[in-house]
XYZ file of C-alpha atoms in Angstrom:
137
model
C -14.160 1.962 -14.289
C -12.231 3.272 -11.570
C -14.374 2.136 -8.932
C -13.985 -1.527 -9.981
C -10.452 -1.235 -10.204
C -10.212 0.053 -6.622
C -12.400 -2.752 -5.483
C -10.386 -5.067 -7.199
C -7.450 -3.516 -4.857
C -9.566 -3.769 -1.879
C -10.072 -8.039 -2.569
C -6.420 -8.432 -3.428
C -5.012 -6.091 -0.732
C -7.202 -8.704 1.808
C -6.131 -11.527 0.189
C -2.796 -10.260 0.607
C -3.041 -10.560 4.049
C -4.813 -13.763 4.117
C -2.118 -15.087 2.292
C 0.638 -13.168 3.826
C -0.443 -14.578 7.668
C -0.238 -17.914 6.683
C 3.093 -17.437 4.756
C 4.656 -16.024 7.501
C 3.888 -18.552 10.291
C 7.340 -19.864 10.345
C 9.674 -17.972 8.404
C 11.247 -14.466 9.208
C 9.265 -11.718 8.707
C 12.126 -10.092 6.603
C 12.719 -13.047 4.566
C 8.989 -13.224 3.747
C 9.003 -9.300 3.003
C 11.606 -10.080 0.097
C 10.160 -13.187 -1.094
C 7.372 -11.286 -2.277
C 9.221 -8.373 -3.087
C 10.644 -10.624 -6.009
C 7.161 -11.686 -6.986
C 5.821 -8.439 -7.084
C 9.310 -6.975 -9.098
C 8.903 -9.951 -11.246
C 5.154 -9.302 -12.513
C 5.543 -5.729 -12.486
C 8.294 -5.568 -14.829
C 6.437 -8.586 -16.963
C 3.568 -6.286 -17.432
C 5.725 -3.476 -18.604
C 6.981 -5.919 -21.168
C 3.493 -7.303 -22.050
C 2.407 -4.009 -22.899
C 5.271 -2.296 -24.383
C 5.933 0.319 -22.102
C 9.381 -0.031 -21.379
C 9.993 2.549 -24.075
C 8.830 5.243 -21.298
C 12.117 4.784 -19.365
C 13.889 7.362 -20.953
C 10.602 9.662 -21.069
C 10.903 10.220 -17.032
C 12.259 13.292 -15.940
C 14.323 13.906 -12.466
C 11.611 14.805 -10.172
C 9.490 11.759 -11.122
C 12.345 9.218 -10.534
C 12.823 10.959 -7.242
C 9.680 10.840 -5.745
C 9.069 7.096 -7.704
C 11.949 6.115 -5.727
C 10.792 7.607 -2.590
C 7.599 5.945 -2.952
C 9.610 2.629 -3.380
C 11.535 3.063 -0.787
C 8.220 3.967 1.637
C 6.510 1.101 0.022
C 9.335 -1.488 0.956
C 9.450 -0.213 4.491
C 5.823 -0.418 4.825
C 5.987 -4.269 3.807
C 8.881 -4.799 6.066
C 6.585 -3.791 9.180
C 3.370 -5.120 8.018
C 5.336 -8.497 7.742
C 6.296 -8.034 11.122
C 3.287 -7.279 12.920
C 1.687 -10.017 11.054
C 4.228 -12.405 12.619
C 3.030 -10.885 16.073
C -0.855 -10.579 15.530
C -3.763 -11.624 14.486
C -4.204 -9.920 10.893
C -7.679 -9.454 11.718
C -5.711 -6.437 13.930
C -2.978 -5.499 12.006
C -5.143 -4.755 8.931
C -7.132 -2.140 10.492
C -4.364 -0.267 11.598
C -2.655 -1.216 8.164
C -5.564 0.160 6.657
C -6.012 3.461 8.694
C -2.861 4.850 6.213
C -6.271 6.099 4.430
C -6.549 9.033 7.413
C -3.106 9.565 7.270
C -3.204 9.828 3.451
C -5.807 12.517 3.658
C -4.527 14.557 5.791
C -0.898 14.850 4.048
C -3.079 15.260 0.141
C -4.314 18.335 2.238
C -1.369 19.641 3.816
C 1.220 18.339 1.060
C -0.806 18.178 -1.956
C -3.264 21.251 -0.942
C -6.063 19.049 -1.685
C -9.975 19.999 -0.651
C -11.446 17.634 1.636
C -15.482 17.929 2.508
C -17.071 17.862 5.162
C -18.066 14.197 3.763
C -14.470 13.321 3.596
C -13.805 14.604 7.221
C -16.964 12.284 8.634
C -15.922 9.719 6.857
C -11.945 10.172 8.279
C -13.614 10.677 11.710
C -15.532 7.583 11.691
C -13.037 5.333 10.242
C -10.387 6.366 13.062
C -13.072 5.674 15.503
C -13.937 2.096 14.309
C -9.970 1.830 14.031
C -9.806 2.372 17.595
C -13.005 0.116 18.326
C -10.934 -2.696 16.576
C -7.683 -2.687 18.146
C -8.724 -1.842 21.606
């Protein structure tokens, strides 16, 4: 199940930027950032409510809220420059480079997180820098 859930991710996360490009043509690439910011608050919290999980406030302890936070915080600044570049370039650039945060991402799980990575999951980091680089260049 979790593979159609990630490739559910994969079609929104383009269509994001699809949508996002054409959004931004003439309005500030902040502005746009908290426009959807909103949206994405607003049916976040709606699905909390839909499924009754707003009970599990009170259930999260220190660290998580911390490193929740963090991750909002990293998230918002993320959208802030992706906005940006998209208001600059072509997204058919910007999402590769967008999209190399997978490299990044496995290299911090191994030095942060102490995760394993294969010799698979080195190839495949390897070969998706290099078609990065093929893209943008």
């Amino acid at each position: 199940m979790w593979l159609l859930y990630a490739a559910l991710s994969a079609l929104f996360a383009a269509l994001t930027t699809i949508f996002a490009k054409i959004g931004v043509d003439k309005v500030d690439s902040t502005l746009a950032t908290a426009i959807r910011t909103v949206v994405v608050l607003a049916a976040a919290w709606g699905m909390v409510f839909i499924a009754g999980k707003q009970r599990g406030i009170a259930d999260i302890d220190r660290k998580s809220w911390i490193f929740l936070v963090l991750s909002g915080l990293a998230t918002g600044i993320s959208w802030l420059c992706y906005y940006k570049a998209l208001q600059n370039a072509p997204a058919s650039k910007v999402a590769p480079v967008d999209k190399f945060s997978l490299v990044i991402t496995m290299i911090l799980s191994f030095v942060v997180l102490k995760e394993q990575l294969s010799v698979k999951d080195i190839i495949g980091a390897l070969l998706i820098t290099a078609g990065t680089l093929v893209i943008i260049l």
